[in-house]
Coordinates of C-alpha atoms in Angstrom, one line a residue:
X19 CA -19.6 20.4 -29.9
X20 CA -18.0 22.2 -32.4
X21 CA -15.3 21.4 -34.6
X22 CA -12.4 22.9 -36.7
X23 CA -9.0 22.1 -37.5
X24 CA -5.7 23.0 -38.1
X25 CA -2.2 21.6 -39.4
X26 CA 0.5 21.0 -36.1
X27 CA 4.1 21.9 -37.0
X28 CA 4.3 17.8 -37.9
X29 CA 2.3 18.2 -40.7
X30 CA -0.4 16.4 -39.1
X31 CA -4.2 17.3 -39.6
X32 CA -5.3 18.0 -35.5
X33 CA -8.9 18.5 -34.3
X34 CA -9.8 21.1 -32.0
X35 CA -12.8 20.5 -29.8
X36 CA -14.7 22.8 -28.1
X37 CA -17.8 22.5 -26.4
X38 CA -21.1 24.1 -27.3
X39 CA -22.9 25.9 -24.4
X40 CA -26.5 24.2 -25.6
X41 CA -25.1 20.8 -25.1
X42 CA -28.3 19.1 -25.7
X43 CA -29.0 20.0 -29.2
X44 CA -29.4 16.7 -31.2
X45 CA -28.5 18.6 -34.9
X46 CA -25.0 20.0 -34.7
X47 CA -23.2 21.7 -36.8
X48 CA -19.6 21.9 -38.3
X49 CA -18.0 25.7 -38.1
X50 CA -16.2 25.4 -41.5
X51 CA -18.6 25.0 -44.4
X52 CA -21.7 25.4 -42.3
X53 CA -22.9 21.7 -43.2
X54 CA -25.2 19.6 -41.0
X55 CA -23.9 16.6 -39.9
X56 CA -25.9 14.5 -42.1
X57 CA -24.9 15.8 -45.2
X58 CA -21.1 15.8 -44.6
X59 CA -21.7 11.8 -43.7
X60 CA -24.2 10.6 -46.9
X61 CA -21.8 13.1 -48.8
X62 CA -18.5 12.0 -51.0
X63 CA -16.0 14.3 -50.2
X64 CA -14.4 15.2 -54.3
X65 CA -15.3 16.5 -57.6
X66 CA -17.1 13.6 -59.3
X67 CA -16.1 16.6 -62.6
X68 CA -12.7 16.6 -61.8
X69 CA -11.5 13.4 -60.0
X70 CA -11.0 11.0 -62.9
X71 CA -9.0 13.6 -64.7
X72 CA -6.6 14.4 -61.8
X73 CA -6.0 10.7 -61.3
X74 CA -5.4 9.6 -64.6
X75 CA -2.7 12.5 -64.9
X76 CA -0.5 11.8 -62.1
X77 CA 2.5 11.4 -61.9
X78 CA 4.6 8.0 -61.7
X79 CA 6.1 9.0 -58.9
X80 CA 4.1 10.9 -56.8
X81 CA 1.4 9.8 -53.9
X82 CA -0.9 8.9 -56.3
X83 CA 1.3 5.8 -57.4
X84 CA -0.5 2.3 -56.3
X85 CA 2.4 1.2 -54.8
X86 CA 3.5 3.7 -52.7
X87 CA -0.8 4.9 -52.5
X88 CA -1.0 1.1 -50.6
X89 CA 1.9 1.5 -48.7
X90 CA 1.2 4.6 -47.2
X91 CA -2.4 3.7 -45.9
X92 CA -1.1 0.5 -44.8
X93 CA 1.4 2.1 -42.9
X94 CA -0.2 5.2 -41.8
X95 CA -3.8 4.9 -41.6
X96 CA -4.9 2.6 -39.3
X97 CA -9.1 1.0 -39.0
X98 CA -11.3 3.1 -37.3
X99 CA -11.9 2.9 -34.0
X100 CA -8.2 2.8 -33.2
X101 CA -7.9 5.3 -30.3
X102 CA -3.8 6.3 -31.1
X103 CA -4.6 6.6 -35.4
X104 CA -3.1 9.6 -36.5
X105 CA -4.8 10.8 -40.2
X106 CA -0.9 11.8 -41.7
X107 CA -1.8 10.0 -44.5
X108 CA -3.3 12.6 -45.9
X109 CA -0.8 15.6 -45.9
X110 CA 2.2 15.3 -48.4
X111 CA 5.0 16.8 -47.2
X112 CA 7.4 17.0 -50.7
X113 CA 4.0 18.5 -52.1
X114 CA 3.0 20.2 -49.4
X115 CA -0.6 19.8 -49.9
X116 CA -3.6 18.2 -48.4
X117 CA -5.1 14.5 -50.1
X118 CA -7.8 13.4 -49.3
X119 CA -9.2 9.9 -50.1
X120 CA -11.8 9.6 -53.0
X121 CA -13.9 7.2 -51.7
X122 CA -17.4 7.6 -49.8
X123 CA -17.5 8.5 -46.3
X124 CA -20.2 5.9 -45.3
X125 CA -17.4 3.3 -46.8
X126 CA -14.9 4.6 -43.8
X127 CA -18.2 4.4 -41.5
X128 CA -18.0 0.5 -42.4
X129 CA -14.6 0.3 -41.6
X130 CA -13.1 -0.7 -44.7
X131 CA -10.0 1.0 -45.5
X132 CA -9.8 0.9 -49.6
X133 CA -6.8 0.0 -50.5
X134 CA -6.5 1.8 -54.5
X135 CA -7.6 5.1 -53.2
X136 CA -7.4 8.0 -55.4
X137 CA -5.8 10.8 -54.3
X138 CA -6.8 14.5 -55.4
X139 CA -6.2 18.1 -54.2
X140 CA -8.9 19.8 -52.6
X141 CA -10.0 23.2 -52.5
X142 CA -10.1 25.1 -49.4
X143 CA -13.6 24.4 -47.9
X144 CA -12.8 21.3 -49.0
X145 CA -10.3 21.2 -47.2
X146 CA -11.7 22.1 -43.7
X147 CA -15.0 19.3 -44.2
X148 CA -12.6 17.0 -45.4
X149 CA -9.8 17.6 -42.2
X150 CA -12.7 18.1 -39.6
X151 CA -15.1 14.4 -40.9
X152 CA -12.1 12.3 -41.3
X153 CA -10.1 13.1 -37.7
X154 CA -13.0 12.8 -35.7
X155 CA -13.4 8.9 -37.3
X156 CA -10.0 8.4 -36.5
X157 CA -9.6 10.2 -33.2
X158 CA -12.7 9.6 -31.5
X159 CA -13.9 5.7 -32.9
X160 CA -17.0 4.5 -34.6
X161 CA -19.1 4.4 -31.7
X162 CA -18.5 7.3 -30.1
X163 CA -19.2 9.6 -33.2
X164 CA -22.7 7.2 -33.1
X165 CA -23.2 8.4 -30.2
X166 CA -22.7 11.9 -30.8
X167 CA -24.4 11.9 -34.1
X168 CA -27.5 9.2 -34.1
X169 CA -31.1 10.6 -32.7
X170 CA -32.3 7.6 -31.1
X171 CA -32.9 5.9 -27.8
X172 CA -29.7 4.4 -26.9
X173 CA -29.2 1.8 -24.6
X174 CA -25.6 0.5 -24.0
X175 CA -24.4 -2.8 -22.3
X176 CA -20.6 -3.6 -20.9
X177 CA -19.4 -5.7 -17.9
X178 CA -16.6 -8.7 -17.7
X179 CA -19.2 -11.2 -18.0
X180 CA -22.8 -11.3 -20.3
X181 CA -22.7 -8.5 -22.0
X182 CA -23.5 -9.6 -25.0
X183 CA -26.6 -12.5 -23.7
X184 CA -27.5 -9.2 -22.0
X185 CA -27.0 -7.6 -24.9
X186 CA -29.1 -9.6 -27.4
X187 CA -32.1 -10.3 -24.3
X188 CA -32.7 -6.5 -24.5
X189 CA -32.7 -6.2 -27.8
X190 CA -35.3 -9.2 -27.9
X191 CA -37.6 -7.4 -25.9
X192 CA -37.8 -4.2 -27.9
X193 CA -38.4 -6.0 -30.8
X194 CA -40.7 -8.3 -29.3
X195 CA -42.1 -5.1 -28.1
X196 CA -42.3 -3.6 -31.9
X197 CA -39.7 -1.1 -31.4
X198 CA -37.4 -0.7 -34.6
X199 CA -33.8 -2.1 -33.2
X200 CA -30.3 -1.8 -34.8
X201 CA -27.9 -4.0 -32.7
X202 CA -23.8 -2.8 -32.7
X203 CA -20.9 -2.3 -30.9
X204 CA -19.0 -5.9 -30.3
X205 CA -22.0 -7.4 -32.0
X206 CA -24.4 -7.0 -34.5
X207 CA -22.6 -4.6 -37.3
X208 CA -21.6 -0.9 -37.6
X209 CA -23.7 1.3 -36.3
X210 CA -23.2 4.4 -38.6
X211 CA -23.6 3.6 -41.7
X212 CA -27.0 3.2 -40.5
X213 CA -27.6 6.7 -39.3
X214 CA -29.6 7.9 -42.1
X215 CA -32.3 5.5 -41.3
X216 CA -32.3 5.6 -38.2
X217 CA -35.2 7.7 -36.3
X218 CA -35.8 9.2 -33.0
X219 CA -38.1 6.8 -32.0
X220 CA -35.9 3.8 -32.8
X221 CA -33.3 2.0 -30.9
X222 CA -29.8 1.6 -30.5
X223 CA -28.5 -1.4 -28.7
X224 CA -24.9 -1.4 -28.2
X225 CA -22.6 -3.8 -26.4
X226 CA -19.2 -1.8 -25.7
X227 CA -15.7 -3.2 -24.1
X228 CA -13.6 -2.2 -22.3
X229 CA -11.3 -1.2 -25.1
X230 CA -14.1 0.9 -26.5
X231 CA -15.5 2.9 -23.2
X232 CA -11.4 4.0 -22.5
X233 CA -11.5 7.4 -24.1
X234 CA -15.1 7.6 -24.6
X235 CA -16.6 11.1 -24.0
X236 CA -20.4 10.1 -24.5
X237 CA -22.9 7.8 -22.6
X238 CA -25.8 6.6 -23.5
X239 CA -29.6 7.1 -22.3
X240 CA -29.3 3.8 -20.6
X241 CA -26.1 2.7 -19.6
X242 CA -25.8 -1.0 -18.1
X243 CA -22.8 -3.0 -15.7
X244 CA -23.9 -6.5 -15.4
X245 CA -20.8 -6.8 -13.6
X246 CA -16.8 -6.1 -13.3
X247 CA -14.0 -8.9 -12.5
X248 CA -10.6 -9.0 -13.6
X249 CA -10.0 -9.7 -17.6
X250 CA -7.5 -8.2 -19.8
X251 CA -4.8 -7.0 -17.9
X252 CA -2.4 -8.6 -20.5
X253 CA -3.9 -5.3 -22.3
X254 CA -5.0 -3.0 -19.9
X255 CA -2.1 -1.4 -17.8
X256 CA -3.6 -2.5 -14.1
X257 CA -6.8 -3.4 -12.8
X258 CA -7.7 0.1 -12.0
X259 CA -7.6 1.3 -15.5
X260 CA -9.8 -1.7 -16.8
X261 CA -12.6 -0.9 -14.0
X262 CA -12.7 3.0 -14.8
X263 CA -12.5 2.1 -18.5
X264 CA -16.1 0.5 -17.4
X265 CA -17.7 3.3 -15.3
X266 CA -16.7 5.4 -18.4
X267 CA -20.2 4.1 -19.8
X268 CA -22.3 6.2 -16.8
X269 CA -19.9 9.0 -16.6
X270 CA -21.2 11.2 -19.3
X271 CA -24.6 10.5 -18.5
X272 CA -26.9 13.2 -17.4
X273 CA -30.3 13.6 -15.1
X274 CA -32.5 12.1 -17.5
X275 CA -30.7 9.2 -18.4
X276 CA -31.3 5.5 -16.6
X277 CA -27.6 3.4 -15.2
X278 CA -28.7 -0.3 -14.0
X279 CA -25.7 -1.9 -11.7
X280 CA -25.0 -5.4 -10.3
X281 CA -25.7 -5.0 -6.6
X282 CA -24.0 -8.2 -5.9
X283 CA -20.7 -7.4 -7.5
X284 CA -18.6 -4.9 -5.4
X285 CA -17.1 -2.8 -8.6
X286 CA -20.6 -2.5 -10.5
X287 CA -22.1 -1.5 -7.2
X288 CA -19.3 0.8 -6.5
X289 CA -20.4 2.6 -9.2
X290 CA -23.3 4.1 -7.6
X291 CA -21.6 7.7 -6.4
X292 CA -21.4 8.5 -9.6
X293 CA -24.6 7.9 -11.1
X294 CA -26.1 11.2 -12.2
X295 CA -29.8 10.3 -13.3
X296 CA -32.2 7.1 -12.3
X297 CA -30.4 4.7 -10.7
X298 CA -31.2 1.0 -10.9
X299 CA -30.1 -1.9 -9.1
X300 CA -30.5 -6.2 -10.1
X301 CA -29.7 -8.6 -7.0
X302 CA -30.2 -12.3 -6.6
X303 CA -29.2 -11.9 -2.8
X304 CA -31.2 -9.1 -1.5
X305 CA -34.4 -7.0 -2.4
X306 CA -34.2 -3.9 -3.6
X307 CA -36.3 -0.6 -3.8
X308 CA -35.7 0.4 -7.5
X309 CA -35.0 -2.9 -9.9
X310 CA -34.9 -6.2 -10.4
X311 CA -34.6 -9.1 -7.9
X312 CA -35.1 -12.7 -6.8
X313 CA -37.6 -13.9 -4.5
X314 CA -38.9 -17.5 -4.1
X315 CA -37.4 -18.2 -7.5
X316 CA -39.2 -15.9 -9.3
X317 CA -37.6 -12.8 -10.6
X318 CA -39.7 -9.4 -9.0
X319 CA -39.4 -5.9 -10.3
X320 CA -39.5 -3.6 -7.1
X321 CA -40.9 0.1 -9.1
X322 CA -39.5 1.8 -5.9
X323 CA -41.0 -0.4 -3.8
X324 CA -44.1 -0.6 -6.3
X325 CA -43.7 -5.0 -6.5
X326 CA -44.7 -7.1 -9.9
X327 CA -43.9 -10.7 -10.2
X328 CA -42.6 -11.2 -13.6
X329 CA -41.9 -15.2 -14.7
X330 CA -40.2 -17.8 -12.3
X331 CA -37.0 -18.5 -13.4
X332 CA -37.6 -22.3 -13.8
X333 CA -39.4 -20.9 -16.9
X334 CA -36.7 -19.1 -18.2
X335 CA -35.5 -21.1 -21.8
X336 CA -31.8 -20.3 -21.3
X337 CA -30.5 -22.2 -18.3
X338 CA -27.8 -20.7 -15.0
X339 CA -28.4 -18.8 -12.5
X340 CA -25.8 -16.2 -14.4
X341 CA -28.7 -16.0 -17.0
X342 CA -31.3 -14.8 -13.8
X343 CA -28.7 -12.0 -13.4
X344 CA -28.6 -11.1 -17.2
X345 CA -32.8 -11.4 -17.3
X346 CA -33.0 -9.2 -14.5
X347 CA -30.5 -6.7 -15.9
X348 CA -32.5 -6.3 -18.9
X349 CA -35.5 -6.5 -17.3
X350 CA -34.6 -3.5 -14.7
X351 CA -33.3 -1.4 -18.5
X352 CA -36.4 -1.8 -20.6
X353 CA -39.1 -1.4 -17.6
X354 CA -41.7 1.3 -19.0
X355 CA -41.0 0.5 -21.9
X356 CA -41.8 -3.0 -22.8
X357 CA -44.2 -4.3 -20.9
X358 CA -44.4 -7.9 -18.5
X359 CA -46.0 -9.9 -20.6
X360 CA -43.7 -9.4 -23.6
X361 CA -40.6 -9.7 -21.3
X362 CA -41.9 -13.0 -20.1
X363 CA -42.9 -14.5 -24.1
X364 CA -38.9 -13.9 -24.7
X365 CA -37.6 -15.0 -21.6
X366 CA -39.7 -18.3 -22.2
X367 CA -39.0 -18.6 -26.2
X368 CA -35.1 -16.9 -26.6
X369 CA -33.3 -19.9 -26.9
X370 CA -29.5 -18.1 -26.0
X371 CA -26.8 -17.3 -28.1
X372 CA -23.9 -19.0 -30.0
X373 CA -21.0 -20.1 -28.4
X374 CA -22.5 -19.6 -24.8
X375 CA -23.9 -23.0 -23.0
X376 CA -24.6 -24.3 -26.3
X377 CA -25.8 -27.8 -27.0
X378 CA -23.7 -29.6 -29.8
X379 CA -24.3 -33.2 -29.9
X380 CA -24.8 -36.0 -27.8
X381 CA -23.1 -39.0 -28.9
X382 CA -22.9 -42.9 -27.2
X383 CA -24.8 -41.5 -24.2
X384 CA -22.7 -38.3 -23.7
X385 CA -24.0 -34.7 -24.3
X386 CA -21.2 -32.1 -25.6
X387 CA -22.0 -28.1 -25.0
X388 CA -20.1 -25.2 -26.5
X389 CA -18.8 -22.5 -24.1
X390 CA -16.4 -21.2 -25.4
X391 CA -17.4 -18.0 -25.2
X392 CA -15.7 -18.8 -21.6
X393 CA -12.6 -16.6 -21.7
X394 CA -11.9 -15.8 -18.1
X395 CA -12.3 -18.2 -15.2
X396 CA -14.9 -16.0 -13.7
X397 CA -16.6 -17.0 -16.6
X398 CA -16.4 -20.6 -16.4
X399 CA -17.1 -21.0 -12.3
X400 CA -20.4 -18.8 -12.4
X401 CA -21.8 -20.6 -16.5
X402 CA -20.5 -24.2 -17.1
X403 CA -19.5 -25.0 -13.7
X404 CA -22.8 -23.7 -12.3
X405 CA -25.2 -25.4 -14.5
X406 CA -25.5 -29.1 -13.8
X407 CA -25.4 -30.9 -10.4
X408 CA -23.2 -34.1 -11.0
X409 CA -19.9 -33.4 -11.9
X410 CA -18.9 -32.6 -15.6
X411 CA -15.8 -33.3 -17.9
X412 CA -14.5 -30.0 -19.4
X413 CA -12.2 -29.2 -21.5
X414 CA -9.9 -26.2 -21.0
X415 CA -6.6 -23.6 -20.9
X416 CA -6.4 -21.2 -23.9
X417 CA -4.3 -17.6 -24.2
X418 CA -3.2 -15.8 -20.5
X419 CA -4.2 -13.0 -20.2
X420 CA -2.6 -12.3 -16.7
X421 CA -5.5 -13.5 -14.5
X422 CA -5.9 -15.4 -11.2
X423 CA -7.2 -18.7 -11.2
X424 CA -7.2 -19.5 -7.2
X425 CA -10.7 -19.4 -6.9
X426 CA -11.5 -21.1 -10.3
X427 CA -9.0 -24.2 -9.0
X428 CA -11.3 -24.7 -5.9
X429 CA -15.1 -25.0 -8.3
X430 CA -13.2 -27.0 -10.5
X431 CA -12.4 -29.5 -7.3
X432 CA -16.0 -29.7 -6.4
X433 CA -17.7 -29.5 -9.7
X434 CA -15.4 -31.4 -12.7
X435 CA -14.8 -35.2 -12.8
X436 CA -11.8 -34.8 -15.5
X437 CA -10.3 -31.7 -16.5
X438 CA -8.8 -31.9 -20.3
X439 CA -5.8 -29.2 -20.5
X440 CA -4.6 -27.1 -23.0
X441 CA -2.6 -24.0 -24.0
X442 CA -0.7 -21.3 -22.5
X443 CA -3.0 -21.6 -19.3
X444 CA -2.8 -25.2 -18.9
X445 CA 0.0 -24.9 -16.2
X446 CA -1.5 -21.8 -13.9
X447 CA -5.2 -23.8 -14.4
X448 CA -3.3 -27.5 -12.9
X449 CA -1.7 -25.6 -10.2
X450 CA -4.4 -23.4 -9.3
X451 CA -6.6 -26.5 -9.1
X452 CA -3.9 -29.0 -7.0
X453 CA -3.7 -26.1 -4.3
X454 CA -7.0 -25.7 -3.4
X455 CA -8.4 -27.0 -0.2
X456 CA -10.4 -29.7 -1.9
X457 CA -8.4 -31.2 -3.9
X458 CA -7.1 -34.9 -3.8
X459 CA -5.3 -37.1 -6.2
X460 CA -8.0 -38.1 -8.7
X461 CA -10.3 -35.2 -8.0
X462 CA -10.3 -34.1 -10.6
X463 CA -8.3 -36.8 -12.9
X464 CA -6.0 -34.4 -15.1
X465 CA -4.4 -35.1 -18.5
X466 CA -2.2 -32.3 -21.1
X467 CA -3.1 -32.4 -24.4
X468 CA -1.4 -30.0 -27.3
X469 CA -4.6 -29.0 -29.2
X470 CA -8.3 -29.3 -29.8
X471 CA -8.2 -32.4 -31.6
X472 CA -6.3 -34.0 -29.0
X473 CA -8.4 -32.5 -26.0
X474 CA -11.7 -34.0 -28.2
X475 CA -10.7 -36.9 -28.9
X476 CA -9.8 -37.3 -25.1
X477 CA -13.0 -36.5 -23.7
X478 CA -14.8 -39.3 -25.6
X479 CA -12.6 -41.6 -24.7
X480 CA -12.6 -41.1 -20.6
X481 CA -16.7 -40.1 -20.8
X482 CA -19.5 -43.0 -20.1
X483 CA -22.9 -43.0 -20.7
X484 CA -24.8 -40.0 -19.0
X485 CA -21.7 -37.4 -18.9
X486 CA -21.4 -33.9 -19.7
X487 CA -18.4 -33.0 -22.0
X488 CA -17.9 -29.0 -22.0
X489 CA -15.7 -27.0 -23.7
X490 CA -15.0 -24.1 -21.2
X491 CA -11.4 -23.0 -21.6
X492 CA -11.4 -19.7 -18.7
X493 CA -9.1 -18.4 -21.0
X494 CA -9.0 -15.9 -24.3
X495 CA -8.5 -18.2 -27.4
X496 CA -5.5 -16.4 -28.9
X497 CA -3.1 -18.8 -28.5
X498 CA -4.3 -20.8 -31.4
X499 CA -7.8 -19.1 -33.1
X500 CA -8.0 -15.5 -34.1
X501 CA -11.0 -15.8 -31.5
X502 CA -13.3 -17.6 -29.5
X503 CA -15.8 -17.5 -32.3
X504 CA -13.1 -19.8 -34.4
X505 CA -12.8 -21.9 -31.5
X506 CA -16.0 -22.5 -30.8
X507 CA -16.8 -23.5 -34.7
X508 CA -13.6 -26.2 -33.9
X509 CA -14.5 -27.5 -31.1
X510 CA -18.4 -28.3 -32.6
X511 CA -17.0 -29.6 -35.8
X512 CA -14.9 -32.2 -34.1
X513 CA -17.5 -33.4 -31.5
X514 CA -20.3 -33.5 -34.8
X515 CA -17.1 -35.8 -36.8
X516 CA -17.1 -37.7 -33.5
X517 CA -17.7 -41.9 -34.5

């Protein structure tokens, strides 16, 4: 693509996008200034010989003033990756001049909007470069721009459940195979600042949420959709918008790409007709012609009906059938890149990701687990409540994402002996549990608490030797915490303090 810019009637910079006929060319240039992308990313777009002098001589009442500048930045220049950010902060209509942050672009790539940035007037050539570059950052987002610029192999993972673990497994496979791997997106660190150190033989493994995907016009070389079920309906206008966002991971692939879909998940499997390149599926219920599936409790890979037995699922270090699915998705993605011996070695040793059925402590004969990542009913049902043969004690509830809990209610009645509820979704979970066909009085016993301290205390009071207690909220954390990680850490700390 080639980009050029203009100022619209409101004084804001608009980015005009044109499709270049040679779409496959990786090394793209900007029309204005004829500068390569790589040079733009590493350059400070300012003149060192004039900037300090101009900043010192700026009038106090102008846009250069510190207080006015900070107010402008906070009010109009949003963090990178926000779809509707507008670059109006660059334009000072009173002075009829374009002003730009005196700041390295790598700092902008790293999502740090500087609070005390210096402004100066740019010459015409720098106006073009600054406008084009910063507009791309603000309008397109860090991940999409990385996809556009990076000259490396990109594997991206999305899904309602299991995407972080699957992303981590893919990364571990590649690293064990001797590849240089950059982990980013929803996990790891921002990838764009690393672009100078990434070569064409390296791999970027990226976890993508629906919010990142919803407006993207770039797709990875290898795309994985672990599953799709209702989630984030408090943000998306409806389920269809959420599904369309997930589908966007594969819509811009080409004939040389690979797409990995879950045959057992109706929505994920429905994306098959949109695939342009190689279609690979995984399943634990059915055989597949091309992909990974479960046969006699062993993961088998079928390479166009040529079968290779990989590993018995009992030898996988992290437990649960949901993790078997995560491994099948990851194996399907790296098949032909990573050999079977390496896959088996990783599966036997990789200990999983924090906050995912994570063992915390055994106290008075009771084992405590942290599954704070379970921020939806499907995650709790297919995760924590599928791991244990005996009925367990769970702590559930949290922020309401407008999800339905009826199916979870039935699973709770079959798998839970004591249900400790907190947060905004406590009423919905209790109602769904009590109206389940298999519910009876005391099956399960239900307690209501106000916070995590009370929840852990109640669990320790009712648990007896041999019991399992798990935090598995089936809800987001935003009613009481910044994120699921803070919630999980708080739970672990409270459990470790039990005496």
